[in-house]
Structure formats: structure tokens, C-alpha cells
Short mmCIF file of C-alpha atoms and ligand atoms in Angstrom, two decimals:
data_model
loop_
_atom_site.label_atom_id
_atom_site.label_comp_id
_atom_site.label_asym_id
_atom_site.label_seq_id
_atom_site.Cartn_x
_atom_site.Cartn_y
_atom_site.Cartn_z
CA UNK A 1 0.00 0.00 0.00
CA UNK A 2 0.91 3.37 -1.33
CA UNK A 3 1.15 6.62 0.93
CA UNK A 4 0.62 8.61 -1.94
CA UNK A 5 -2.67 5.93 -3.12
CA UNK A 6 -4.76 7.17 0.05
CA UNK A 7 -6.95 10.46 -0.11
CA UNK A 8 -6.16 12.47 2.96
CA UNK A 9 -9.56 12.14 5.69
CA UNK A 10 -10.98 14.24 8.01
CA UNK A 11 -12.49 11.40 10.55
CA UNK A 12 -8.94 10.04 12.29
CA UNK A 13 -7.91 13.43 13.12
CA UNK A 14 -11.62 14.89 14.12
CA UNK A 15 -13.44 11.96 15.21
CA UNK A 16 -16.24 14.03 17.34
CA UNK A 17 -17.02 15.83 13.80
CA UNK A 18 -17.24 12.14 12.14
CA UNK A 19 -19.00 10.76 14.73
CA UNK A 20 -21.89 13.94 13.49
CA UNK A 21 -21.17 13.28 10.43
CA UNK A 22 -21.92 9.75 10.53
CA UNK A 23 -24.97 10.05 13.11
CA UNK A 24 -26.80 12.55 10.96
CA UNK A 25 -26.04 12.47 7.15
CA UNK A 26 -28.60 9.11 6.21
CA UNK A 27 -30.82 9.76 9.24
CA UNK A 28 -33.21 7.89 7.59
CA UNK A 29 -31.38 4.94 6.95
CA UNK A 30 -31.99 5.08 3.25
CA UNK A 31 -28.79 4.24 2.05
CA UNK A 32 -28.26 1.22 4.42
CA UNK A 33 -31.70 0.08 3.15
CA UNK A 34 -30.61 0.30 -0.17
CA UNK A 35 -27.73 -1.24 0.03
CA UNK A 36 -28.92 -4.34 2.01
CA UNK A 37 -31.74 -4.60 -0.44
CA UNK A 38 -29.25 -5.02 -3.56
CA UNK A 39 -26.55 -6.34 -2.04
CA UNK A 40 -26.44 -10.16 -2.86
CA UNK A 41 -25.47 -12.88 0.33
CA UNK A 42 -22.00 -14.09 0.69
CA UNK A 43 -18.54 -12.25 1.33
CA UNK A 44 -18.89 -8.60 0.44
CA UNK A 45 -15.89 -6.08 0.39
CA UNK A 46 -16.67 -2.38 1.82
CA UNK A 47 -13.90 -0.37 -0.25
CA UNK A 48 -12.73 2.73 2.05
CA UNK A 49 -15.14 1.46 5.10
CA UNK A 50 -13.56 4.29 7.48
CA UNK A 51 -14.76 3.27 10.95
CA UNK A 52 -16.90 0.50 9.76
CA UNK A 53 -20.90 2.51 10.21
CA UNK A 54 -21.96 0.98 7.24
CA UNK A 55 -20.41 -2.17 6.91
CA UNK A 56 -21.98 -2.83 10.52
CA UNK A 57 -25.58 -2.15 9.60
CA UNK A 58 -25.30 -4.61 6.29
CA UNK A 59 -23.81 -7.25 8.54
CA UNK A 60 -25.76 -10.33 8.93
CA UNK A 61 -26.34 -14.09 9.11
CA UNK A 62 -26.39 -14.19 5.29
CA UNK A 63 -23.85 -11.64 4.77
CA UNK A 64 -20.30 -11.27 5.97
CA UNK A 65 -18.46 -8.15 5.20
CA UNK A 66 -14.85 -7.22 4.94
CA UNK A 67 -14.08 -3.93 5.98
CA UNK A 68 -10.74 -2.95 4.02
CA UNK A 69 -9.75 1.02 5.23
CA UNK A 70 -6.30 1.90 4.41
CA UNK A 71 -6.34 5.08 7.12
CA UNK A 72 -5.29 3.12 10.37
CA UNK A 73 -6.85 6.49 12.64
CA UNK A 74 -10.22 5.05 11.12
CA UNK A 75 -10.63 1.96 11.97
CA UNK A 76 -12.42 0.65 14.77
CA UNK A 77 -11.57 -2.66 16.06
CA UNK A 78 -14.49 -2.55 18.47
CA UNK A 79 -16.80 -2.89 15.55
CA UNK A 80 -17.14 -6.94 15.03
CA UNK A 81 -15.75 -6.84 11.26
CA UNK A 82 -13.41 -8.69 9.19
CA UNK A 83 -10.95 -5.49 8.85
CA UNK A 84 -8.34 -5.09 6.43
CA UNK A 85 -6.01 -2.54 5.48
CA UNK A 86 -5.84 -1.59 1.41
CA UNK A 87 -6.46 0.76 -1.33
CA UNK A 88 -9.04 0.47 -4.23
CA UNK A 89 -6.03 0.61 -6.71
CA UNK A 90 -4.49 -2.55 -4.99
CA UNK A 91 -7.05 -4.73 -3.48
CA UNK A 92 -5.49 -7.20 -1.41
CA UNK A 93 -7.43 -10.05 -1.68
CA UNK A 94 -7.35 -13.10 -5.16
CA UNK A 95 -9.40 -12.84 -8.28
CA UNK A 96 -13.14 -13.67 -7.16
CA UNK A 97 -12.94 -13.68 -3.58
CA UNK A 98 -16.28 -11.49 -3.31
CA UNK A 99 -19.95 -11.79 -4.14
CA UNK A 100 -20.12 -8.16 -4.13
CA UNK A 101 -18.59 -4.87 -3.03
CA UNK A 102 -19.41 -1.42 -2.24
CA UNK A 103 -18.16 2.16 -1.73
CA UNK A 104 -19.74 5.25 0.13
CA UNK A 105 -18.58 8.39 -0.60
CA UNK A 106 -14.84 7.07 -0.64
CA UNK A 107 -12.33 6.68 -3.32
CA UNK A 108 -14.94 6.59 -6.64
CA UNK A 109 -14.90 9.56 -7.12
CA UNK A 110 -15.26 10.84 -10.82
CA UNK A 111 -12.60 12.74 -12.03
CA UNK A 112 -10.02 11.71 -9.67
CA UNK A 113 -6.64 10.03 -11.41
CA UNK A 114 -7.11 6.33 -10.81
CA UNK A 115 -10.50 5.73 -10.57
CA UNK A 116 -10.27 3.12 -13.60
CA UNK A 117 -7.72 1.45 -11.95
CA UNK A 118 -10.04 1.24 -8.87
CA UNK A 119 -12.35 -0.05 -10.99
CA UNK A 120 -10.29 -2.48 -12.58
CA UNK A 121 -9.17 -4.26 -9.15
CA UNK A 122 -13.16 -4.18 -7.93
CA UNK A 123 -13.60 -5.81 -10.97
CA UNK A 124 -11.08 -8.58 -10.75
CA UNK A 125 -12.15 -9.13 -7.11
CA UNK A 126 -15.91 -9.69 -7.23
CA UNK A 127 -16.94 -12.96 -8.89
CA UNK A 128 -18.69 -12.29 -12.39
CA UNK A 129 -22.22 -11.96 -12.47
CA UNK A 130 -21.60 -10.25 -9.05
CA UNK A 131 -22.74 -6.75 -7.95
CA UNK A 132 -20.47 -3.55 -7.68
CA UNK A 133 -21.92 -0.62 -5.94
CA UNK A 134 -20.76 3.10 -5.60
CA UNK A 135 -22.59 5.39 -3.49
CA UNK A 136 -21.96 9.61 -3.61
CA UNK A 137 -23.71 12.76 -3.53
CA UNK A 138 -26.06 12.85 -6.00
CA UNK A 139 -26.55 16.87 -5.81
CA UNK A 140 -29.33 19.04 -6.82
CA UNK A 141 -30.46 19.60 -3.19
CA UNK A 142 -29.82 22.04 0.01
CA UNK A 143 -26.96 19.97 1.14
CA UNK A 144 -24.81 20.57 -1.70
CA UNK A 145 -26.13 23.94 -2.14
CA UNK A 146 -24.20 24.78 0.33
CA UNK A 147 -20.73 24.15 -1.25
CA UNK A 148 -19.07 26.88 -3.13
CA UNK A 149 -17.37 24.23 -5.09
CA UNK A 150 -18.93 21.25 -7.04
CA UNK A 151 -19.51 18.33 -4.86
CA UNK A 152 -22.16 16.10 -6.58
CA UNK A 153 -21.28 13.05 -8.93
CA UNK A 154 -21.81 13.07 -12.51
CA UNK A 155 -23.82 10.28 -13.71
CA UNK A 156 -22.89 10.63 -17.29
CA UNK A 157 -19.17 9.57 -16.23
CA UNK A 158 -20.90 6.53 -14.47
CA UNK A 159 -23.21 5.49 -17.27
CA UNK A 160 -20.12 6.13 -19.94
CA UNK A 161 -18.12 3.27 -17.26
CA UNK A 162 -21.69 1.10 -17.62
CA UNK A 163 -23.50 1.85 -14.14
CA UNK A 164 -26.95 2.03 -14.12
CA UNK A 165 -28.31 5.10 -11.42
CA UNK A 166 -30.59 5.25 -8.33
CA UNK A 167 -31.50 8.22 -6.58
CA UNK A 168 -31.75 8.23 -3.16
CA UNK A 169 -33.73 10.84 -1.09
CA UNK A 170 -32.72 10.58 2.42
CA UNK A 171 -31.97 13.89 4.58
CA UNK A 172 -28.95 15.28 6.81
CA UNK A 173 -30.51 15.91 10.31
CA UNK A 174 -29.37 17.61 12.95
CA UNK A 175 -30.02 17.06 16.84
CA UNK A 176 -29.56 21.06 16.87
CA UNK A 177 -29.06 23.88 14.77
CA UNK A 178 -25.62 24.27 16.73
CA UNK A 179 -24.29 20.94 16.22
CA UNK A 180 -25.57 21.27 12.16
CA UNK A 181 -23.26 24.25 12.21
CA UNK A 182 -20.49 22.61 13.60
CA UNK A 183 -20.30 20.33 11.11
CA UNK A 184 -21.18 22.56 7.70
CA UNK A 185 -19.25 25.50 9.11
CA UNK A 186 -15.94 22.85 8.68
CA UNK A 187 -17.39 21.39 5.28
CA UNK A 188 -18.36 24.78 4.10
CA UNK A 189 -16.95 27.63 5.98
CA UNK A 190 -19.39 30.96 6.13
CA UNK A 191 -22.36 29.20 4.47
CA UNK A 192 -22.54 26.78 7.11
CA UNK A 193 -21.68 28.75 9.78
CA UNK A 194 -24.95 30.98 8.54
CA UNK A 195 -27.42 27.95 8.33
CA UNK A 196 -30.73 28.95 10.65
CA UNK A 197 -32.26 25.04 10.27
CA UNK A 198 -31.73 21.05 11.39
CA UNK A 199 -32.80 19.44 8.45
CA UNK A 200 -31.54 19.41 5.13
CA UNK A 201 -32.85 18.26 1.97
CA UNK A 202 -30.04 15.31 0.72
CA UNK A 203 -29.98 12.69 -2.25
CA UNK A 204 -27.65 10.18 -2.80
CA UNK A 205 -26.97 8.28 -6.24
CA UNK A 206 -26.40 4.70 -5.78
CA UNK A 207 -24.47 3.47 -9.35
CA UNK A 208 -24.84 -0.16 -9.75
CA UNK A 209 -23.45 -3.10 -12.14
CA UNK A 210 -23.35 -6.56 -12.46
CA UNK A 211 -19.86 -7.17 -12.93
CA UNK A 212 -18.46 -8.75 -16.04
CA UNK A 213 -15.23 -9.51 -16.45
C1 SAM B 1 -15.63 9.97 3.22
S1 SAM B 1 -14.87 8.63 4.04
C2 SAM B 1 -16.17 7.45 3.91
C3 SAM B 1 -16.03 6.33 4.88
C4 SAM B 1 -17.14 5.28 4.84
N1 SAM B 1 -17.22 4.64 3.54
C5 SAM B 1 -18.46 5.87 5.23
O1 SAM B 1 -19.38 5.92 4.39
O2 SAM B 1 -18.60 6.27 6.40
C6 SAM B 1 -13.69 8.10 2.81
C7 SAM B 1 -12.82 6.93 3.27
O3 SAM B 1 -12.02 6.47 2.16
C8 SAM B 1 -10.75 6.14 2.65
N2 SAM B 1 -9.77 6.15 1.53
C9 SAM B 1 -8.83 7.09 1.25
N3 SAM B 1 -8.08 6.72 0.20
C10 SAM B 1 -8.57 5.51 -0.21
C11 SAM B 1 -8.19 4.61 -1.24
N4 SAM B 1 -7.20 4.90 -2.07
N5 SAM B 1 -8.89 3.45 -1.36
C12 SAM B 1 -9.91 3.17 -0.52
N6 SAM B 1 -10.31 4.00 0.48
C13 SAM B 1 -9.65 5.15 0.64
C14 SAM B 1 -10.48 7.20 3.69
O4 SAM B 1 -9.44 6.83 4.56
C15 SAM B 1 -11.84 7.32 4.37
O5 SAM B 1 -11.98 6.43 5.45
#
């Protein structure tokens, strides 16, 4: 594994911010419910699983998960995973080890160097006929109104790499208006330090393929 392969994260060196972040951005479980609904049974890898929230919910007596975080400051060995440490450009793990795998918000992120490679090594990993699934902003909502820079996927550079597209509507909540400025004012600086509500308008794209190799 590569220094220079791992995008620089917030959540090891702020935890109380991730722990906010975590808590409030799917409050309504949407994305966990999608992903348990499409994800198939068997071994699935989580690709960038940072303290293993996700990979926890999907866990179950049908499904085992391996949680595969190269950030060491992320990982939570509390969390009763199968963790290992790795980057999606170097998956360490043989050809067709997984019925599946999935990413949220880490790594697949269009427009960024090595994504194909990524892509490639997901694709080696899961089995064929298996499912690959990459979840990230899908934009057009208050959330990402709020960035001064563009922060939503592009589905046409998903489609173009043969994903189909789900939208998601789910919602970042807030126990407080403080604590939702606490977390936008360090995402966004003045706009979220501004923000007067609890509740904000969020959708998710969920791109999916059956992979092929
Ligand atoms: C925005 S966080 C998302 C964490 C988790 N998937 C979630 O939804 O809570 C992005 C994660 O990707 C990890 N990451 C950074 N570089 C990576 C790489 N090259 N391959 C896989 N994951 C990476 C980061 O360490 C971080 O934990």
C-alpha cells in the first residue's frame, strides 16, 4: 500500500465531527436500506469502510463483510468486522474472492486520477455476475447547495463506465441547529456557519453493475 494511493480524511484526526457526520447524514437509513436490499449474500468487500458505520448495519447471518480502510486512525476494532487494510487501486485479496462490493462516498470519485484502476481491481475481485456498488452525492439539493465548489457526482461519467443510477432521497438531520453548524461551518466555511435550520434536503446516487469480467 501506497502513501501517496490514500486520499487524505478528516475522521482520524476529528473523530467528534465524524462521529456527526456519521450520526446525521442518512438519518433515515436510506442508504443502508438500499444497500442491504441489492446487495447479494455471501462475502462482500466495503472499499474505504472508514470506521466500519456501514459495513456494521449490512452485517448479517447471510452476509459477511470485509471492511478494508487503508487510514489506520479510522478503523475501529471494536466494531465486530473482518478489517483489512488496502487501497481500491491494490485490493489485497485473489481474483473472485467477493460476491459483491461497495463504496460510500470514498475513493470513486469521478474525475479523480485512478478511478479506472479502482475499478479495474473491484472488478477482478468480485466474482462475475456479481454486484459492484458506488454510493456519492447525488446533488441538486440544500446539502450541496451549500458548497461553493462542485460536490455532486456526474452520472454521465458513471453510465459512460456502464453503471446504471438510483437516486436516493434521504436527509442530513441535525439534533440542533448548533451541532448542524459545527459540522457545515468545517465542510463549508461561512455558508454553514450561517445555516438557521436542522434538516436538510439530501440525495444520494447509488451506481450499480453486475460485474463482467
Ligand atoms: C468519506 S470517508 C467514507 C467512509 C465510509 N465509507 C463511510 O461511508 O462512512 C472516505 C474513506 O475512504 C478512505 N480512503 C482514502 N483513500 C482511499 C483509497 N485509495 N482506497 C480506498 N479508500 C480510501 C479514507 O481513509 C476514508 O476512510
Amino acid at each position: 500500500m501506497k502513501a501517496s494511493d490514500i486520499i487524505p480524511f478528516y475522521g482520524g484526526t476529528y473523530p467528534d465531527l465524524f462521529e456527526i457526520e456519521r450520526r446525521c447524514m442518512d438519518r433515515k437509513g436510506n442508504v443502508i436500506d438500499f444497500l442491504d436490499q441489492n446487495l447479494p449474500n455471501g462475502l462482500a468487500l466495503d472499499i474505504g469502510a472508514g470506521n466500519g458505520h456501514t459495513a456494521e448495519r449490512l452485517l448479517n447471518d447471510n452476509r459477511q463483510i470485509v471492511a478494508m480502510e487503508p487510514d489506520e486512525t479510522m478503523i475501529d476494532p471494536e466494531k465486530p468486522l473482518i478489517w483489512s487494510r488496502g487501497t481500491a487501486q491494490s485490493i489485497p485479496f485473489h481474483t473472485n474472492t467477493f460476491k459483491s462490493a461497495y463504496a460510500t462516498w470514498a475513493f470513486f470519485f469521478d474525475g479523480m486520477p485512478d478511478v479506472d484502476q479502482g475499478l479495474a481491481e473491484v472488478a477482478r475481485v468480485v466474482e462475475p455476475g456479481g454486484q459492484i456498488i458506488i454510493v456519492d452525492n447525488y446533488g441538486y439539493d440544500e446539502f450541496c447547495a451549500l458548497s461553493s465548489r462542485p460536490i455532486a457526482s456526474d452520472v454521465n461519467y458513471w453510465s459512460a463506465r456502464g453503471f446504471n443510477h438510483t437516486v436516493i432521497d434521504t436527509v442530513f438531520a441535525f439534533d440542533s441547529v448548533e451541532e448542524a453548524r459545527k459540522l457545515l461551518s468545517f465542510y463549508f466555511g461561512a455558508a454553514g456557519e450561517k445555516v438557521e435550520q436542522m434538516i436538510f434536503e439530501y440525495k444520494v446516487v447509488a451506481y450499480t453493475k453486475t460485474n463482467q469480467k
